[in-house]
mmCIF file of C-alpha atoms in Angstrom:
data_model
loop_
_atom_site.group_PDB
_atom_site.id
_atom_site.type_symbol
_atom_site.label_atom_id
_atom_site.label_comp_id
_atom_site.label_asym_id
_atom_site.label_seq_id
_atom_site.Cartn_x
_atom_site.Cartn_y
_atom_site.Cartn_z
ATOM 1 C CA MET A 1 -44.664 -42.025 39.576
ATOM 2 C CA GLU A 2 -45.199 -42.924 43.199
ATOM 3 C CA SER A 3 -42.768 -41.461 45.703
ATOM 4 C CA LEU A 4 -40.898 -44.330 47.336
ATOM 5 C CA THR A 5 -39.711 -44.278 50.921
ATOM 6 C CA ILE A 6 -36.849 -46.108 52.545
ATOM 7 C CA ASP A 7 -39.387 -48.510 54.033
ATOM 8 C CA ASN A 8 -40.609 -49.353 50.520
ATOM 9 C CA TYR A 9 -37.064 -50.145 49.408
ATOM 10 C CA VAL A 10 -36.345 -52.230 52.504
ATOM 11 C CA ASP A 11 -39.604 -54.175 52.125
ATOM 12 C CA PHE A 12 -38.745 -54.903 48.494
ATOM 13 C CA PHE A 13 -35.178 -55.856 49.435
ATOM 14 C CA ARG A 14 -36.460 -58.384 51.975
ATOM 15 C CA THR A 15 -38.320 -60.247 49.224
ATOM 16 C CA LEU A 16 -35.137 -60.906 47.247
ATOM 17 C CA ASP A 17 -33.029 -64.037 47.470
ATOM 18 C CA LEU A 18 -29.498 -63.793 48.871
ATOM 19 C CA LYS A 19 -27.750 -63.779 45.485
ATOM 20 C CA THR A 20 -29.923 -60.925 44.218
ATOM 21 C CA LYS A 21 -29.440 -58.973 47.473
ATOM 22 C CA VAL A 22 -25.669 -59.245 47.064
ATOM 23 C CA GLY A 23 -25.952 -58.052 43.454
ATOM 24 C CA VAL A 24 -28.057 -55.052 44.476
ATOM 25 C CA LEU A 25 -25.611 -54.143 47.241
ATOM 26 C CA LYS A 26 -22.703 -54.455 44.793
ATOM 27 C CA GLU A 27 -24.339 -52.062 42.326
ATOM 28 C CA LEU A 28 -25.259 -49.589 45.068
ATOM 29 C CA THR A 29 -21.686 -49.677 46.368
ATOM 30 C CA GLN A 30 -20.327 -48.969 42.883
ATOM 31 C CA GLU A 31 -22.778 -46.084 42.483
ATOM 32 C CA LEU A 32 -21.720 -44.602 45.817
ATOM 33 C CA ASP A 33 -18.039 -45.009 44.955
ATOM 34 C CA GLU A 34 -18.515 -43.187 41.642
ATOM 35 C CA ALA A 35 -20.369 -40.371 43.414
ATOM 36 C CA VAL A 36 -17.592 -40.008 46.014
ATOM 37 C CA VAL A 37 -14.880 -39.913 43.340
ATOM 38 C CA LYS A 38 -16.843 -37.349 41.312
ATOM 39 C CA ASN A 39 -17.373 -35.210 44.412
ATOM 40 C CA GLU A 40 -13.659 -35.363 45.312
ATOM 41 C CA ARG A 41 -12.723 -34.229 41.799
ATOM 42 C CA GLN A 42 -15.099 -31.277 42.004
ATOM 43 C CA GLU A 43 -13.695 -30.212 45.368
ATOM 44 C CA ASP A 44 -10.135 -30.356 44.033
ATOM 45 C CA GLU A 45 -10.839 -28.228 40.958
ATOM 46 C CA LEU A 46 -9.918 -24.572 41.027
ATOM 47 C CA PHE A 47 -12.267 -22.019 39.575
ATOM 48 C CA GLY A 48 -12.491 -18.408 38.556
ATOM 49 C CA ILE A 49 -9.308 -16.379 38.837
ATOM 50 C CA TRP A 50 -7.424 -19.404 40.274
ATOM 51 C CA LYS A 51 -8.314 -21.741 37.401
ATOM 52 C CA ASP A 52 -5.156 -20.954 35.402
ATOM 53 C CA GLU A 53 -2.709 -22.176 38.011
ATOM 54 C CA LYS A 54 0.165 -22.872 35.590
ATOM 55 C CA ASN A 55 1.452 -19.309 35.750
ATOM 56 C CA LEU A 56 1.017 -18.778 39.478
ATOM 57 C CA ASN A 57 3.978 -17.325 41.295
ATOM 58 C CA GLU A 58 4.317 -15.466 44.584
ATOM 59 C CA ASP A 59 3.543 -12.053 43.061
ATOM 60 C CA THR A 60 0.439 -13.324 41.296
ATOM 61 C CA ILE A 61 -0.845 -14.972 44.467
ATOM 62 C CA ILE A 62 -0.310 -11.768 46.468
ATOM 63 C CA GLN A 63 -2.103 -9.717 43.786
ATOM 64 C CA ARG A 64 -5.092 -12.054 43.896
ATOM 65 C CA THR A 65 -5.381 -12.203 47.671
ATOM 66 C CA THR A 66 -4.822 -8.596 48.745
ATOM 67 C CA SER A 67 -6.744 -5.432 48.031
ATOM 68 C CA GLU A 68 -6.373 -1.748 48.719
ATOM 69 C CA ARG A 69 -10.144 -1.280 48.897
ATOM 70 C CA GLU A 70 -11.755 -0.201 52.131
ATOM 71 C CA VAL A 71 -14.991 -1.786 53.240
ATOM 72 C CA GLU A 72 -17.564 0.495 54.798
ATOM 73 C CA CYS A 73 -19.704 -1.000 57.535
#
């Protein structure tokens, strides 16, 4: 399949009538909105050791954020 550029899309868009242009913009806006919502959900999710947040208390948080290990440089 041919690789399309922004110019190709814009040239095609120019050939459309107003009603079709509005429909295309509406679908693109919905697609962008879904992508933003999906991205926000992913950013809000906890992972790894923090995933089970139901049982988090002050002691658990301190245990997960501090370490007695020394780092050699």
